[in-house]
Amino acid sequence: MKAAAFDYVRPASVAEALELLRRHGDAAKLISGGQSLVPALNLRLLAPEILIDLGGLDLRSIAMDGGVLRIGALARHVDLLNSALVAEHAPLLALAMPHIAHPAIRNRGTIGGNLAHADPASELPAVMQALDAAIVVEGADGTRRVDARDFFTGIYETVLAADEMIVGVEIPVAEAGRRFFFHEFSRRSGDYAIVGLAAAATVAGGTASDVRLCYFAVGDKATLAEGAGAALSAGPMSVERVAAAQAALAEDLSPQDDQQGSAATRMHLARVVLARATAALFDDPALAGRTAA
Amino acid sequence: MNEHNPLTALDRPNSYIGRALPRPNLTRLLQGRGQYVSDMSLPRMAHVAFVRSPYAHARINGIDATEAKAMPGVVAVVTGKELAEVCTPWVGVLSHLKGLKSAPQHAIAVDRACWQGEAVCAVIAETRAAAEDAAERVMVDYEELEPVTDMMTALDSETPLIHPELGDNLAFERNLDVGEVDKAFAEADAVVEAEFVFGRHTGVTLEPRAVIGDWNPGEERLTVYQGTQAPHMMQNIIAKHLGLEEAQVRVVCKDVGGSFGIKVHVYPDEMAVVALSKLLRRPVKYVADRIESFNTDIHARDHRCKAKIAVKADGLITGFAIDDVTGIGPYSMYPRTSAIEANQVVNLVGGQYTNQNYRARTRVVFQNKNVTCQYRAVGHPIACSITEGLVDLAAREIGMDPAAMRRRNLIPDDAYPCAAASGLKFESLSHHASLDKLLSMMDYDGLRAEQAELRKRGIYRGIGLATFIEVTNPSAAFYGVGGARISSQDGVAIRLEATGRIIVQTSITEQGQGSEAITAQVAAHALGVPMERVRVILGDTDNTPYGGGTWASRAAGIGGEAAWQAGKALRTNILAVAASILQADADALDIVDAKVVDKGTDVERMPLEEVARIAYFRPDTLPPGFQPELMAVRHFVPREYPFAFTNGIQASWLEVDPDTGFVTLLKHWCVEDCGTIINPQLVDEQIRGGIVQGIGPALYEHCLYDERGQLTNASMADYLVPMASEMPDIEVGHVVSPTMESELGAKGAGEAGTAGAPAAVVNAVNDALAPFDVRIVEIPMTPEVILRALGKI
Ligand SMILES: Cc1cc2nc3c(=O)[nH]c(=O)nc-3n(C[C@H](O)[C@H](O)[C@H](O)COP(=O)(O)OP(=O)(O)OC[C@H]3O[C@@H](n4cnc5c(N)ncnc54)[C@H](O)[C@@H]3O)c2cc1C
């Protein structure tokens, strides 16, 4: 398990990094925290000729800018976990952070690397979608903001072009009355989930509106369950409404079989977590639909 | 300590036996000053990377190494055929396992690869990275063959034969029929049957397998630095297959980062490394990487067992019957064989109970997967899960409390010596005392009440009990009688240095469990010196007495007794010297705190360093004809009983979420009886670690093969080992029934935790889900297994 030999370069600016990317094309790989890339190198799943280390770039800040929380691509998981701004303005992100890996990995892994890696079981792509975040991408042609919902295209696949990089994310601050729920089923703490849900909704007078249910580890990418979201917000909340939303998941999700669980298990757990999310968002345990003998 | 040992009294100085003392080697290890083979580097050392078969079964039609040999830093590329000229093949059989057969196995596959991951070619280079680069360029012309992967169809006539010359895919079969089994089942008030499934798993050591072979042509000697549990066994086998005299091979085994039985076997790739050193006349190193470890470190378990129990309405067990199948990979592992686990299952099922009607069959079959062999608690978790699973199912069937059911059937504490239906001889066990202690530690009745209360609120918690027996301190009955040159005795040499310090050389080995510590404790105690004065040397065939090493829960019981006897002998010798110097009666002297004293008053007569000074530098002052002997050697092996059985009981308390199938472990208890406890802290941690290693396969660990024989989860991300966050608090209690075969009275404690934990956890899950009338007899119990049993998916 030794990586194949590679060259290494550490640019001092985004422009320089982009220039290096343009010059080396497919032969190059960006490296941020290395927590996904290095294992792949050691397993020789990847053998780039050159690594472009983004570690020298000034992209680690977390700051408020009007109604938007801006997070630099190199902000590490541990930074987000400990950030008072994140806790206040993006509580869903704060809820998700402890579920990402273990402290040693959170100390180095970055949000930019995580989103670019686009692991379908990762928490962050789901959180970004549930929060209507934009992913800020820079390339030769300048900067573009990609809606998180459009960013992920498949397993480890995104809309990033070969000569582009993520420089940050922008998250609209949480409005008053917005409620959040985060849960994942994983076999051991710190593992990637078998099924996870990042949810946001506005709850007023027993009715939900603007429901965002973003599932991860179900299918080839984090997926907004739009049918279920619509079903939940179609009228006053009730056990029947939860059941209707659960039924809608059959259309929203296309879970895969793998060694962590069959498609049937995933679909079942997706329904269970939906009910639990609703119970939590409405603060009404009866909606959780727990089994009793 | 037991009363039959007159030399001990815990209240005197240097009384270390029975004390929780930190291991003397801790500081060294914590400062990163361990001597692990993985960290070692020798001048001119080359590194090996193996080209491994991507197929479970394939013919090797040719190997083209031209390109690989031209890569930078490459020293040599060696195929199986080339290596076979320096290293002869072996067959993993033992004569006392009647009928066991296997095929010759080479260090590197010669014309056929029989499992995915088997080495087919070695690339030796200046660095491991260069070797890996070149390994990618070795072109192997494989012809894929039909793999045999399902052990349940391995014996069918249409299934291809893995080794046609053997005639079938059956490695071993054993049948046992004791008492009146048919009658017992015919006359039973209830019969419960189940088919138990045990997933394949492996032992995950922190330090992977590591070996350096260093052939020195100048002295025609091979020094092997190896992470092994049995240096003398390795010395013998390496010599035998490399065509050397044993005296030409030295095996050195200093610190080992965990073993659990994984490192007590002869691995073909490790044999290849030492053979390559001889071939290339330079040091050659190999450290398995994690993928190689998953693909080639022995796996274990992988059993499927149909089993039934006969009971009377009053709870009396009147019969057990089992029909077991296990898949062991394409070869029986060398030299301990891959039939021992199945054999143990037959021996152990029902062994804690009075029932004497027992029928068993086990069949051990070949398949194209990695080999299985002895791993911590060999066979015990299977036998215990079957026995205790059946007892719980029967208790439920007749409406009896599981604890009461056990009390009704466990062999009474005053019935010893006696024997199990399978013939195992028990010297002295304490099932009932252990059960009583466990029930009070866990407040069994209180917990039952809590369970009932919570159920009303839709919270499903379960209690699982598992009684167990455990083979420890094996005599020659394990391997020696079967013709293997695996020593069942151990030796200790102990000497007084000129400075008054003590050197102890022992044949047991250390892989983290504290062998060094207990040896020092016992030796210091026997001699009457502070432990700090004692230095223990182990793991070197040139520098220790001949012996077995550390495996099968034997080091403390066997090596510890040898240390005790050697310490006593040296004490007598020292007192003889002191008596002659002091012109006193040796019987009137004693050693306390490294000083010779008057017995009884403890008045100091002379320090040990003075005894040593006179003996070593002024022997002219001693009486003529008197020769001081300040080194003593003693050996020990149990003779009367083939094994010193231990016993115990575990309990698990957990919660199951019936909507998700997730299990939360809340608490675990174990009461065990390993006889004399030399170091309570080490014993408790062995029990705890063992329990965690039993919980692993119950809930998480599983080597997942697909139908083509591909191991699909060979990484730490996909193979789930139990981790601290999910583990419950584990409370350990003891009952002490020393073995009378030794003065020390110690039995083994290393495997008991692993033996009972899976059964306790499975029983607790079934107990938690009892209101849903669910029965789960398959491990690992993944959320999916539980959801399926509940009919949720
Ligand atoms: C044991 C373990 C457990 C883990 N568990 C989890 C978990 O539970 N949940 C989870 O979400 N993650 C988990 N991870 C992954 C972790 O979160 C990684 O940190 C993250 O996926 C990648 O971030 P990184 O900064 O380390 O990226 P790197 O590994 O450096 O890079 C990952 C990929 O992104 C590319 N890249 C990096 N930065 C950029 C950029 N700015 N723009 C464009 N492309 C870029 C790289 O070229 C590479 O292809 C785990 C990792 C490990 C080792």
PDB file of C-alpha atoms in Angstrom, chain B residues 344-432:
ATOM      1  CA  GLN B 344     -13.565 -28.361  19.370  1.00  0.00           C
ATOM      2  CA  VAL B 345     -17.187 -27.668  18.522  1.00  0.00           C
ATOM      3  CA  VAL B 346     -17.888 -31.406  18.790  1.00  0.00           C
ATOM      4  CA  ASN B 347     -15.957 -31.612  22.049  1.00  0.00           C
ATOM      5  CA  LEU B 348     -17.529 -28.606  23.699  1.00  0.00           C
ATOM      6  CA  VAL B 349     -21.250 -28.475  22.909  1.00  0.00           C
ATOM      7  CA  GLY B 350     -23.250 -29.066  26.081  1.00  0.00           C
ATOM      8  CA  GLY B 351     -20.096 -29.540  28.125  1.00  0.00           C
ATOM      9  CA  GLN B 352     -21.228 -27.351  30.997  1.00  0.00           C
ATOM     10  CA  TYR B 353     -24.332 -29.439  31.635  1.00  0.00           C
ATOM     11  CA  THR B 354     -25.022 -32.782  33.299  1.00  0.00           C
ATOM     12  CA  ASN B 355     -26.695 -34.267  30.217  1.00  0.00           C
ATOM     13  CA  GLN B 356     -24.926 -37.361  28.894  1.00  0.00           C
ATOM     14  CA  ASN B 357     -26.869 -38.025  25.670  1.00  0.00           C
ATOM     15  CA  TYR B 358     -25.079 -36.341  22.816  1.00  0.00           C
ATOM     16  CA  ARG B 359     -24.707 -36.908  19.107  1.00  0.00           C
ATOM     17  CA  ALA B 360     -22.510 -34.791  16.894  1.00  0.00           C
ATOM     18  CA  ARG B 361     -21.277 -34.706  13.381  1.00  0.00           C
ATOM     19  CA  THR B 362     -18.989 -32.156  11.847  1.00  0.00           C
ATOM     20  CA  ARG B 363     -17.761 -31.929   8.296  1.00  0.00           C
ATOM     21  CA  VAL B 364     -14.868 -29.740   7.305  1.00  0.00           C
ATOM     22  CA  VAL B 365     -14.891 -28.858   3.619  1.00  0.00           C
ATOM     23  CA  PHE B 366     -12.526 -27.216   1.188  1.00  0.00           C
ATOM     24  CA  GLN B 367     -13.501 -24.089  -0.711  1.00  0.00           C
ATOM     25  CA  ASN B 368     -11.755 -21.400  -2.771  1.00  0.00           C
ATOM     26  CA  LYS B 369     -11.582 -18.768  -0.076  1.00  0.00           C
ATOM     27  CA  ASN B 370      -8.840 -17.735   2.278  1.00  0.00           C
ATOM     28  CA  VAL B 371      -7.832 -20.416   4.767  1.00  0.00           C
ATOM     29  CA  THR B 372      -9.359 -20.568   8.217  1.00  0.00           C
ATOM     30  CA  CYS B 373      -7.568 -21.689  11.324  1.00  0.00           C
ATOM     31  CA  GLN B 374      -7.251 -21.185  15.059  1.00  0.00           C
ATOM     32  CA  TYR B 375      -8.235 -17.738  16.246  1.00  0.00           C
ATOM     33  CA  ARG B 376      -8.921 -16.597  19.805  1.00  0.00           C
ATOM     34  CA  ALA B 377     -11.249 -19.081  21.554  1.00  0.00           C
ATOM     35  CA  VAL B 378     -11.101 -21.687  18.753  1.00  0.00           C
ATOM     36  CA  GLY B 379     -14.508 -23.347  18.429  1.00  0.00           C
ATOM     37  CA  HIS B 380     -15.719 -22.071  21.766  1.00  0.00           C
ATOM     38  CA  PRO B 381     -17.910 -19.190  20.579  1.00  0.00           C
ATOM     39  CA  ILE B 382     -19.605 -21.603  18.196  1.00  0.00           C
ATOM     40  CA  ALA B 383     -20.136 -24.359  20.738  1.00  0.00           C
ATOM     41  CA  CYS B 384     -21.248 -21.853  23.343  1.00  0.00           C
ATOM     42  CA  SER B 385     -23.646 -20.073  20.974  1.00  0.00           C
ATOM     43  CA  ILE B 386     -25.215 -23.365  19.928  1.00  0.00           C
ATOM     44  CA  THR B 387     -25.510 -24.686  23.475  1.00  0.00           C
ATOM     45  CA  GLU B 388     -26.680 -21.490  25.078  1.00  0.00           C
ATOM     46  CA  GLY B 389     -28.883 -20.546  22.142  1.00  0.00           C
ATOM     47  CA  LEU B 390     -30.656 -23.901  22.408  1.00  0.00           C
ATOM     48  CA  VAL B 391     -30.994 -23.612  26.177  1.00  0.00           C
ATOM     49  CA  ASP B 392     -32.657 -20.205  25.844  1.00  0.00           C
ATOM     50  CA  LEU B 393     -34.962 -21.392  23.072  1.00  0.00           C
ATOM     51  CA  ALA B 394     -35.903 -24.431  25.176  1.00  0.00           C
ATOM     52  CA  ALA B 395     -36.471 -22.281  28.260  1.00  0.00           C
ATOM     53  CA  ARG B 396     -38.808 -20.104  26.240  1.00  0.00           C
ATOM     54  CA  GLU B 397     -40.583 -23.176  24.863  1.00  0.00           C
ATOM     55  CA  ILE B 398     -41.319 -24.618  28.312  1.00  0.00           C
ATOM     56  CA  GLY B 399     -41.860 -21.237  29.939  1.00  0.00           C
ATOM     57  CA  MET B 400     -38.906 -21.382  32.290  1.00  0.00           C
ATOM     58  CA  ASP B 401     -36.661 -18.532  33.386  1.00  0.00           C
ATOM     59  CA  PRO B 402     -33.288 -18.808  31.579  1.00  0.00           C
ATOM     60  CA  ALA B 403     -31.312 -18.468  34.818  1.00  0.00           C
ATOM     61  CA  ALA B 404     -33.387 -21.167  36.492  1.00  0.00           C
ATOM     62  CA  MET B 405     -32.962 -23.408  33.464  1.00  0.00           C
ATOM     63  CA  ARG B 406     -29.218 -23.146  33.829  1.00  0.00           C
ATOM     64  CA  ARG B 407     -29.261 -23.742  37.548  1.00  0.00           C
ATOM     65  CA  ARG B 408     -31.261 -26.912  36.886  1.00  0.00           C
ATOM     66  CA  ASN B 409     -28.692 -28.313  34.460  1.00  0.00           C
ATOM     67  CA  LEU B 410     -25.190 -27.015  35.194  1.00  0.00           C
ATOM     68  CA  ILE B 411     -22.816 -29.615  36.608  1.00  0.00           C
ATOM     69  CA  PRO B 412     -22.920 -29.195  40.407  1.00  0.00           C
ATOM     70  CA  ASP B 413     -19.876 -27.569  41.967  1.00  0.00           C
ATOM     71  CA  ASP B 414     -19.230 -30.620  44.181  1.00  0.00           C
ATOM     72  CA  ALA B 415     -19.363 -33.167  41.338  1.00  0.00           C
ATOM     73  CA  TYR B 416     -15.705 -32.975  40.337  1.00  0.00           C
ATOM     74  CA  PRO B 417     -13.721 -34.607  38.961  1.00  0.00           C
ATOM     75  CA  CYS B 418     -16.094 -35.645  36.226  1.00  0.00           C
ATOM     76  CA  ALA B 419     -16.430 -35.740  32.455  1.00  0.00           C
ATOM     77  CA  ALA B 420     -18.625 -34.235  29.769  1.00  0.00           C
ATOM     78  CA  ALA B 421     -20.659 -36.411  27.417  1.00  0.00           C
ATOM     79  CA  SER B 422     -17.963 -35.852  24.795  1.00  0.00           C
ATOM     80  CA  GLY B 423     -15.352 -37.229  27.176  1.00  0.00           C
ATOM     81  CA  LEU B 424     -13.682 -33.975  28.244  1.00  0.00           C
ATOM     82  CA  LYS B 425     -12.310 -34.351  31.745  1.00  0.00           C
ATOM     83  CA  PHE B 426     -13.006 -31.633  34.283  1.00  0.00           C
ATOM     84  CA  GLU B 427     -10.815 -31.225  37.326  1.00  0.00           C
ATOM     85  CA  SER B 428     -12.754 -28.594  39.199  1.00  0.00           C
ATOM     86  CA  LEU B 429     -15.257 -26.028  37.920  1.00  0.00           C
ATOM     87  CA  SER B 430     -17.560 -23.558  39.634  1.00  0.00           C
ATOM     88  CA  HIS B 431     -20.608 -23.113  37.411  1.00  0.00           C
ATOM     89  CA  HIS B 432     -23.076 -22.566  40.223  1.00  0.00           C
TER      90      HIS B 432
END
